[in-house]
Amino acid sequence: MDIGTLTIVGVGLIGGSIGLAAKRRGVARRILGVERHPSCVAYALAKGAIDESSCNLTAAVLRAEVTVFCTPVDEIAQQVLAAASVCPADNLFIDTGSTKALITRTIESAAPTARFVGGHPLAGSEKQGVEHAEADLFENKLTIVTRTASTAPDALEQATRFWQLLGSSVRVMSPEEHDAALAFTSHLPHLLASALAGILPAPLNDLTASGFRDTTRIAAGDPGLWTAIFSHNRAAVLDALAVLSGRLECLRDCLSTSDWATLHDLLLQAKKVRDALGS
């Protein structure tokens, strides 16, 4: 895969890491960043995540063979549609949003011939900004690439190859399968961490140790970004939340009735699952 110019829309943690990885691995000869915050542009240029910047989305995507959209999930679809309306038919559009179904439906409905392939690298952290970008962020990590009946086979192949060249392994799923899975593995954990952090009485702050801090770490994520994610994946998150509520009710019952045997079994089951995930 030989990319002359790669355009990255949104040069934060993920976008900046894509730029650094693409340069280190020779995936693209030139990297153009589209970013509305001047401080982010200056840092991305100084760090070498991009070669040049632009504040004009359509002008930037017109110069690229491949454009990656790393903006919040509630912005991606409209940005892709704006790009598709001016770009040649063979341009490839990839995104990195953590929701897929609504984004994909919107794009395919309004621009059915656009070569868009949804993607979601399972990498990153609660930290934000290009200052935290790393060239090896995607190494030995999994990226989900989504496919629908309308996805062009060559576009899917190119998107898959792109992520592999950045060091990631790839799994292909439908947008709906992705959203149902991520509701359990990403979105619900954030909701739970936020709930736990939100009920901590201020006088107890200095009594929190690694257990509480590790459990609530992801609650430090950007509330605006996460509100958009929950809005996009509302139904799947509600389904996952119902399952969690059922488990919490079981734990409540064990405590209420002093059913220590059942409590032990539930704790043991959870330990086995967590141990199987590795460190």
mmCIF file of C-alpha atoms in Angstrom:
data_model
loop_
_atom_site.group_PDB
_atom_site.id
_atom_site.type_symbol
_atom_site.label_atom_id
_atom_site.label_comp_id
_atom_site.label_asym_id
_atom_site.label_seq_id
_atom_site.Cartn_x
_atom_site.Cartn_y
_atom_site.Cartn_z
ATOM 1 C CA MET A 1 0.000 0.000 0.000
ATOM 2 C CA ASP A 2 1.652 3.209 -1.182
ATOM 3 C CA ILE A 3 -0.013 6.393 0.047
ATOM 4 C CA GLY A 4 1.293 9.635 -1.410
ATOM 5 C CA THR A 5 -0.609 11.903 0.960
ATOM 6 C CA LEU A 6 -2.472 10.784 4.062
ATOM 7 C CA THR A 7 -4.860 13.311 5.579
ATOM 8 C CA ILE A 8 -5.729 13.017 9.271
ATOM 9 C CA VAL A 9 -8.804 14.922 10.416
ATOM 10 C CA GLY A 10 -8.492 15.536 14.139
ATOM 11 C CA VAL A 11 -4.882 15.364 15.325
ATOM 12 C CA GLY A 12 -5.303 14.309 18.942
ATOM 13 C CA LEU A 13 -4.147 11.169 20.724
ATOM 14 C CA ILE A 14 -5.360 8.750 18.048
ATOM 15 C CA GLY A 15 -4.823 10.991 15.025
ATOM 16 C CA GLY A 16 -1.367 11.997 16.208
ATOM 17 C CA SER A 17 -0.436 8.373 16.864
ATOM 18 C CA ILE A 18 -1.578 7.425 13.357
ATOM 19 C CA GLY A 19 0.653 10.144 11.942
ATOM 20 C CA LEU A 20 3.666 9.066 13.993
ATOM 21 C CA ALA A 21 3.138 5.389 13.164
ATOM 22 C CA ALA A 22 2.616 6.079 9.470
ATOM 23 C CA LYS A 23 5.849 8.068 9.303
ATOM 24 C CA ARG A 24 7.903 5.547 11.276
ATOM 25 C CA ARG A 25 6.635 2.643 9.167
ATOM 26 C CA GLY A 26 6.742 4.404 5.793
ATOM 27 C CA VAL A 27 3.003 4.030 5.198
ATOM 28 C CA ALA A 28 2.632 7.505 3.639
ATOM 29 C CA ARG A 29 5.087 9.879 1.996
ATOM 30 C CA ARG A 30 3.365 13.008 3.309
ATOM 31 C CA ILE A 31 0.917 13.543 6.164
ATOM 32 C CA LEU A 32 -1.502 16.452 6.254
ATOM 33 C CA GLY A 33 -3.383 17.287 9.439
ATOM 34 C CA VAL A 34 -6.746 19.025 9.720
ATOM 35 C CA GLU A 35 -7.144 20.500 13.184
ATOM 36 C CA ARG A 36 -9.095 23.537 14.410
ATOM 37 C CA HIS A 37 -7.013 24.204 17.525
ATOM 38 C CA PRO A 38 -3.795 26.151 16.735
ATOM 39 C CA SER A 39 -2.002 24.819 19.807
ATOM 40 C CA CYS A 40 -2.636 21.240 18.678
ATOM 41 C CA VAL A 41 -1.328 22.053 15.208
ATOM 42 C CA ALA A 42 1.873 23.552 16.603
ATOM 43 C CA TYR A 43 2.473 20.559 18.875
ATOM 44 C CA ALA A 44 1.699 18.033 16.097
ATOM 45 C CA LEU A 45 4.145 19.737 13.741
ATOM 46 C CA ALA A 46 6.839 19.978 16.406
ATOM 47 C CA LYS A 47 6.375 16.338 17.388
ATOM 48 C CA GLY A 48 6.465 15.193 13.769
ATOM 49 C CA ALA A 49 2.975 13.686 13.748
ATOM 50 C CA ILE A 50 2.135 15.694 10.602
ATOM 51 C CA ASP A 51 4.162 17.400 7.886
ATOM 52 C CA GLU A 52 1.778 20.294 7.355
ATOM 53 C CA SER A 53 -1.630 21.472 8.490
ATOM 54 C CA SER A 54 -4.802 22.888 7.031
ATOM 55 C CA CYS A 55 -7.984 24.298 8.509
ATOM 56 C CA ASN A 56 -9.884 23.609 5.275
ATOM 57 C CA LEU A 57 -11.344 20.108 5.322
ATOM 58 C CA THR A 58 -12.288 19.819 1.650
ATOM 59 C CA ALA A 59 -8.970 21.234 0.440
ATOM 60 C CA ALA A 60 -7.073 18.794 2.657
ATOM 61 C CA VAL A 61 -8.978 15.681 1.614
ATOM 62 C CA LEU A 62 -8.696 16.627 -2.064
ATOM 63 C CA ARG A 63 -4.926 16.293 -1.733
ATOM 64 C CA ALA A 64 -5.063 12.807 -0.199
ATOM 65 C CA GLU A 65 -5.612 9.293 -1.417
ATOM 66 C CA VAL A 66 -6.593 8.185 2.082
ATOM 67 C CA THR A 67 -8.271 10.270 4.790
ATOM 68 C CA VAL A 68 -8.679 9.127 8.382
ATOM 69 C CA PHE A 69 -11.321 10.849 10.517
ATOM 70 C CA CYS A 70 -10.342 10.925 14.199
ATOM 71 C CA THR A 71 -12.930 13.411 15.404
ATOM 72 C CA PRO A 72 -15.780 12.876 17.917
ATOM 73 C CA VAL A 73 -18.426 10.379 16.792
ATOM 74 C CA ASP A 74 -21.080 13.062 16.390
ATOM 75 C CA GLU A 75 -18.925 14.872 13.796
ATOM 76 C CA ILE A 76 -17.575 12.030 11.676
ATOM 77 C CA ALA A 77 -20.499 11.296 9.351
ATOM 78 C CA GLN A 78 -20.980 14.877 8.208
ATOM 79 C CA GLN A 79 -17.247 15.324 7.690
ATOM 80 C CA VAL A 80 -17.063 12.180 5.553
ATOM 81 C CA LEU A 81 -20.058 13.317 3.509
ATOM 82 C CA ALA A 82 -18.464 16.723 2.946
ATOM 83 C CA ALA A 83 -15.271 15.028 1.794
ATOM 84 C CA ALA A 84 -17.054 12.524 -0.438
ATOM 85 C CA SER A 85 -18.929 15.320 -2.226
ATOM 86 C CA VAL A 86 -15.706 16.814 -3.606
ATOM 87 C CA CYS A 87 -13.233 13.923 -3.812
ATOM 88 C CA PRO A 88 -12.530 11.509 -6.672
ATOM 89 C CA ALA A 89 -14.504 8.276 -6.508
ATOM 90 C CA ASP A 90 -11.445 6.189 -5.630
ATOM 91 C CA ASN A 91 -10.539 8.055 -2.443
ATOM 92 C CA LEU A 92 -10.638 5.939 0.693
ATOM 93 C CA PHE A 93 -12.231 7.237 3.895
ATOM 94 C CA ILE A 94 -11.564 5.578 7.260
ATOM 95 C CA ASP A 95 -12.714 6.583 10.714
ATOM 96 C CA THR A 96 -11.674 5.700 14.263
ATOM 97 C CA GLY A 97 -14.916 6.308 16.161
ATOM 98 C CA SER A 98 -15.936 4.001 18.985
ATOM 99 C CA THR A 99 -19.469 3.698 17.604
ATOM 100 C CA LYS A 100 -20.144 2.437 14.113
ATOM 101 C CA ALA A 101 -23.779 1.717 13.238
ATOM 102 C CA LEU A 102 -25.223 5.250 13.153
ATOM 103 C CA ILE A 103 -22.154 6.690 11.441
ATOM 104 C CA THR A 104 -22.198 3.998 8.765
ATOM 105 C CA ARG A 105 -25.953 4.220 8.145
ATOM 106 C CA THR A 106 -25.772 7.984 7.757
ATOM 107 C CA ILE A 107 -22.916 7.843 5.268
ATOM 108 C CA GLU A 108 -24.286 4.954 3.209
ATOM 109 C CA SER A 109 -27.709 6.562 3.022
ATOM 110 C CA ALA A 110 -26.468 9.938 1.801
ATOM 111 C CA ALA A 111 -23.425 8.821 -0.225
ATOM 112 C CA PRO A 112 -23.849 5.155 -1.176
ATOM 113 C CA THR A 113 -20.868 5.172 -3.555
ATOM 114 C CA ALA A 114 -18.396 6.659 -1.078
ATOM 115 C CA ARG A 115 -15.523 4.302 -0.284
ATOM 116 C CA PHE A 116 -15.952 4.457 3.481
ATOM 117 C CA VAL A 117 -14.772 1.726 5.835
ATOM 118 C CA GLY A 118 -15.473 2.158 9.527
ATOM 119 C CA GLY A 119 -12.694 1.344 11.941
ATOM 120 C CA HIS A 120 -12.064 1.365 15.673
ATOM 121 C CA PRO A 121 -8.560 0.785 17.063
ATOM 122 C CA LEU A 122 -8.835 -0.668 20.559
ATOM 123 C CA ALA A 123 -5.992 1.469 21.797
ATOM 124 C CA GLY A 124 -5.578 4.719 23.657
ATOM 125 C CA SER A 125 -6.294 5.909 27.164
ATOM 126 C CA GLU A 126 -8.247 8.442 29.159
ATOM 127 C CA LYS A 127 -5.539 10.969 28.262
ATOM 128 C CA GLN A 128 -6.306 13.380 25.466
ATOM 129 C CA GLY A 129 -4.299 15.402 23.001
ATOM 130 C CA VAL A 130 -1.491 14.940 20.525
ATOM 131 C CA GLU A 131 1.044 15.439 23.315
ATOM 132 C CA HIS A 132 0.215 11.889 24.420
ATOM 133 C CA ALA A 133 0.462 10.394 20.912
ATOM 134 C CA GLU A 134 2.818 7.452 20.423
ATOM 135 C CA ALA A 135 4.182 5.829 17.270
ATOM 136 C CA ASP A 136 3.737 2.357 18.764
ATOM 137 C CA LEU A 137 0.194 2.888 20.078
ATOM 138 C CA PHE A 138 -1.311 0.334 17.677
ATOM 139 C CA GLU A 139 1.389 -2.323 17.882
ATOM 140 C CA ASN A 140 -0.026 -5.670 19.016
ATOM 141 C CA LYS A 141 -3.444 -4.065 19.462
ATOM 142 C CA LEU A 142 -6.705 -5.024 17.776
ATOM 143 C CA THR A 143 -8.530 -2.776 15.339
ATOM 144 C CA ILE A 144 -12.108 -3.583 14.407
ATOM 145 C CA VAL A 145 -12.950 -2.877 10.775
ATOM 146 C CA THR A 146 -16.615 -2.876 9.849
ATOM 147 C CA ARG A 147 -18.242 -4.254 6.727
ATOM 148 C CA THR A 148 -21.764 -3.968 5.364
ATOM 149 C CA ALA A 149 -23.424 -5.263 2.199
ATOM 150 C CA SER A 150 -22.461 -1.954 0.559
ATOM 151 C CA THR A 151 -18.769 -2.035 1.471
ATOM 152 C CA ALA A 152 -16.557 -2.259 -1.624
ATOM 153 C CA PRO A 153 -14.281 -5.315 -1.284
ATOM 154 C CA ASP A 154 -11.192 -3.404 -2.440
ATOM 155 C CA ALA A 155 -11.907 -0.611 0.057
ATOM 156 C CA LEU A 156 -12.203 -3.164 2.869
ATOM 157 C CA GLU A 157 -8.936 -4.754 1.793
ATOM 158 C CA GLN A 158 -7.139 -1.400 1.708
ATOM 159 C CA ALA A 159 -8.492 -0.324 5.092
ATOM 160 C CA THR A 160 -7.483 -3.644 6.621
ATOM 161 C CA ARG A 161 -4.003 -3.338 5.151
ATOM 162 C CA PHE A 162 -3.690 0.229 6.419
ATOM 163 C CA TRP A 163 -4.255 -0.808 10.035
ATOM 164 C CA GLN A 164 -1.972 -3.805 9.689
ATOM 165 C CA LEU A 165 0.811 -1.569 8.409
ATOM 166 C CA LEU A 166 0.439 0.544 11.553
ATOM 167 C CA GLY A 167 1.136 -2.592 13.599
ATOM 168 C CA SER A 168 -2.415 -3.615 14.463
ATOM 169 C CA SER A 169 -4.201 -6.909 14.016
ATOM 170 C CA VAL A 170 -7.649 -6.633 12.431
ATOM 171 C CA ARG A 171 -11.036 -8.223 13.010
ATOM 172 C CA VAL A 172 -13.921 -7.619 10.603
ATOM 173 C CA MET A 173 -17.411 -7.211 12.073
ATOM 174 C CA SER A 174 -20.687 -5.606 11.110
ATOM 175 C CA PRO A 175 -21.332 -2.135 12.588
ATOM 176 C CA GLU A 176 -24.134 -3.572 14.712
ATOM 177 C CA GLU A 177 -21.944 -6.387 16.057
ATOM 178 C CA HIS A 178 -19.279 -3.838 16.917
ATOM 179 C CA ASP A 179 -21.655 -1.581 18.829
ATOM 180 C CA ALA A 180 -23.207 -4.464 20.784
ATOM 181 C CA ALA A 181 -19.768 -5.742 21.770
ATOM 182 C CA LEU A 182 -18.290 -2.357 22.671
ATOM 183 C CA ALA A 183 -21.313 -1.564 24.821
ATOM 184 C CA PHE A 184 -20.041 -4.309 27.160
ATOM 185 C CA THR A 185 -16.286 -3.918 26.777
ATOM 186 C CA SER A 186 -15.909 -0.133 26.608
ATOM 187 C CA HIS A 187 -19.034 1.968 27.002
ATOM 188 C CA LEU A 188 -20.558 0.275 30.053
ATOM 189 C CA PRO A 189 -17.212 0.253 31.917
ATOM 190 C CA HIS A 190 -16.934 4.005 31.376
ATOM 191 C CA LEU A 191 -20.472 4.533 32.640
ATOM 192 C CA LEU A 192 -19.749 2.390 35.696
ATOM 193 C CA ALA A 193 -16.444 4.140 36.433
ATOM 194 C CA SER A 194 -18.169 7.510 36.157
ATOM 195 C CA ALA A 195 -20.940 6.399 38.493
ATOM 196 C CA LEU A 196 -18.460 5.150 41.083
ATOM 197 C CA ALA A 197 -16.351 8.310 40.902
ATOM 198 C CA GLY A 198 -19.449 10.477 41.014
ATOM 199 C CA ILE A 199 -20.749 9.101 44.323
ATOM 200 C CA LEU A 200 -17.484 9.466 46.240
ATOM 201 C CA PRO A 201 -18.018 11.911 49.128
ATOM 202 C CA ALA A 202 -15.338 14.613 49.012
ATOM 203 C CA PRO A 203 -14.130 13.959 52.600
ATOM 204 C CA LEU A 204 -13.105 10.451 51.494
ATOM 205 C CA ASN A 205 -10.823 11.584 48.673
ATOM 206 C CA ASP A 206 -7.635 11.098 50.673
ATOM 207 C CA LEU A 207 -8.720 7.571 51.623
ATOM 208 C CA THR A 208 -8.759 6.321 48.024
ATOM 209 C CA ALA A 209 -5.924 3.962 47.133
ATOM 210 C CA SER A 210 -4.990 2.047 43.987
ATOM 211 C CA GLY A 211 -8.166 -0.042 43.937
ATOM 212 C CA PHE A 212 -10.528 2.924 43.689
ATOM 213 C CA ARG A 213 -8.190 4.902 41.455
ATOM 214 C CA ASP A 214 -7.628 2.011 39.029
ATOM 215 C CA THR A 215 -11.341 1.240 38.876
ATOM 216 C CA THR A 216 -12.281 4.855 38.147
ATOM 217 C CA ARG A 217 -9.325 5.815 35.923
ATOM 218 C CA ILE A 218 -11.333 5.932 32.700
ATOM 219 C CA ALA A 219 -13.865 8.304 34.270
ATOM 220 C CA ALA A 220 -11.272 11.021 33.549
ATOM 221 C CA GLY A 221 -12.206 10.860 29.854
ATOM 222 C CA ASP A 222 -13.718 13.878 28.088
ATOM 223 C CA PRO A 223 -17.406 14.150 29.113
ATOM 224 C CA GLY A 224 -18.334 15.705 25.774
ATOM 225 C CA LEU A 225 -16.851 12.862 23.781
ATOM 226 C CA TRP A 226 -18.505 10.270 25.984
ATOM 227 C CA THR A 227 -21.920 11.924 25.922
ATOM 228 C CA ALA A 228 -21.834 11.648 22.128
ATOM 229 C CA ILE A 229 -20.780 7.995 22.342
ATOM 230 C CA PHE A 230 -23.632 7.130 24.702
ATOM 231 C CA SER A 231 -26.071 8.995 22.473
ATOM 232 C CA HIS A 232 -24.942 7.042 19.404
ATOM 233 C CA ASN A 233 -24.981 3.660 21.120
ATOM 234 C CA ARG A 234 -27.896 4.250 23.473
ATOM 235 C CA ALA A 235 -29.837 1.018 22.802
ATOM 236 C CA ALA A 236 -26.843 -1.317 23.133
ATOM 237 C CA VAL A 237 -25.625 0.424 26.292
ATOM 238 C CA LEU A 238 -29.093 0.132 27.828
ATOM 239 C CA ASP A 239 -29.064 -3.611 27.077
ATOM 240 C CA ALA A 240 -25.662 -3.982 28.704
ATOM 241 C CA LEU A 241 -26.754 -1.863 31.652
ATOM 242 C CA ALA A 242 -29.744 -4.173 32.187
ATOM 243 C CA VAL A 243 -27.397 -7.161 32.413
ATOM 244 C CA LEU A 244 -25.184 -5.312 34.892
ATOM 245 C CA SER A 245 -28.202 -4.310 36.958
ATOM 246 C CA GLY A 246 -29.188 -7.960 37.190
ATOM 247 C CA ARG A 247 -25.765 -8.926 38.477
ATOM 248 C CA LEU A 248 -25.759 -6.088 41.019
ATOM 249 C CA GLU A 249 -29.165 -7.249 42.229
ATOM 250 C CA CYS A 250 -27.772 -10.752 42.738
ATOM 251 C CA LEU A 251 -24.914 -9.333 44.780
ATOM 252 C CA ARG A 252 -27.341 -7.221 46.783
ATOM 253 C CA ASP A 253 -29.444 -10.308 47.524
ATOM 254 C CA CYS A 254 -26.381 -12.220 48.699
ATOM 255 C CA LEU A 255 -25.507 -9.471 51.150
ATOM 256 C CA SER A 256 -29.087 -8.980 52.299
ATOM 257 C CA THR A 257 -29.618 -12.681 53.049
ATOM 258 C CA SER A 258 -26.048 -13.461 54.179
ATOM 259 C CA ASP A 259 -25.747 -15.968 51.325
ATOM 260 C CA TRP A 260 -21.987 -16.164 51.469
ATOM 261 C CA ALA A 261 -21.734 -19.350 49.404
ATOM 262 C CA THR A 262 -23.442 -17.742 46.400
ATOM 263 C CA LEU A 263 -21.441 -14.561 46.872
ATOM 264 C CA HIS A 264 -18.237 -16.601 46.857
ATOM 265 C CA ASP A 265 -19.319 -18.336 43.632
ATOM 266 C CA LEU A 266 -20.055 -14.995 41.935
ATOM 267 C CA LEU A 267 -16.721 -13.570 43.033
ATOM 268 C CA LEU A 268 -14.932 -16.719 41.853
ATOM 269 C CA GLN A 269 -16.626 -16.564 38.475
ATOM 270 C CA ALA A 270 -15.556 -12.929 38.070
ATOM 271 C CA LYS A 271 -11.984 -13.764 39.102
ATOM 272 C CA LYS A 272 -11.743 -16.515 36.489
ATOM 273 C CA VAL A 273 -12.942 -14.156 33.759
ATOM 274 C CA ARG A 274 -10.507 -11.430 34.802
ATOM 275 C CA ASP A 275 -7.601 -13.854 35.126
ATOM 276 C CA ALA A 276 -8.290 -15.126 31.610
ATOM 277 C CA LEU A 277 -7.906 -11.583 30.240
ATOM 278 C CA GLY A 278 -4.285 -11.429 31.355
ATOM 279 C CA SER A 279 -2.411 -8.429 32.698
#
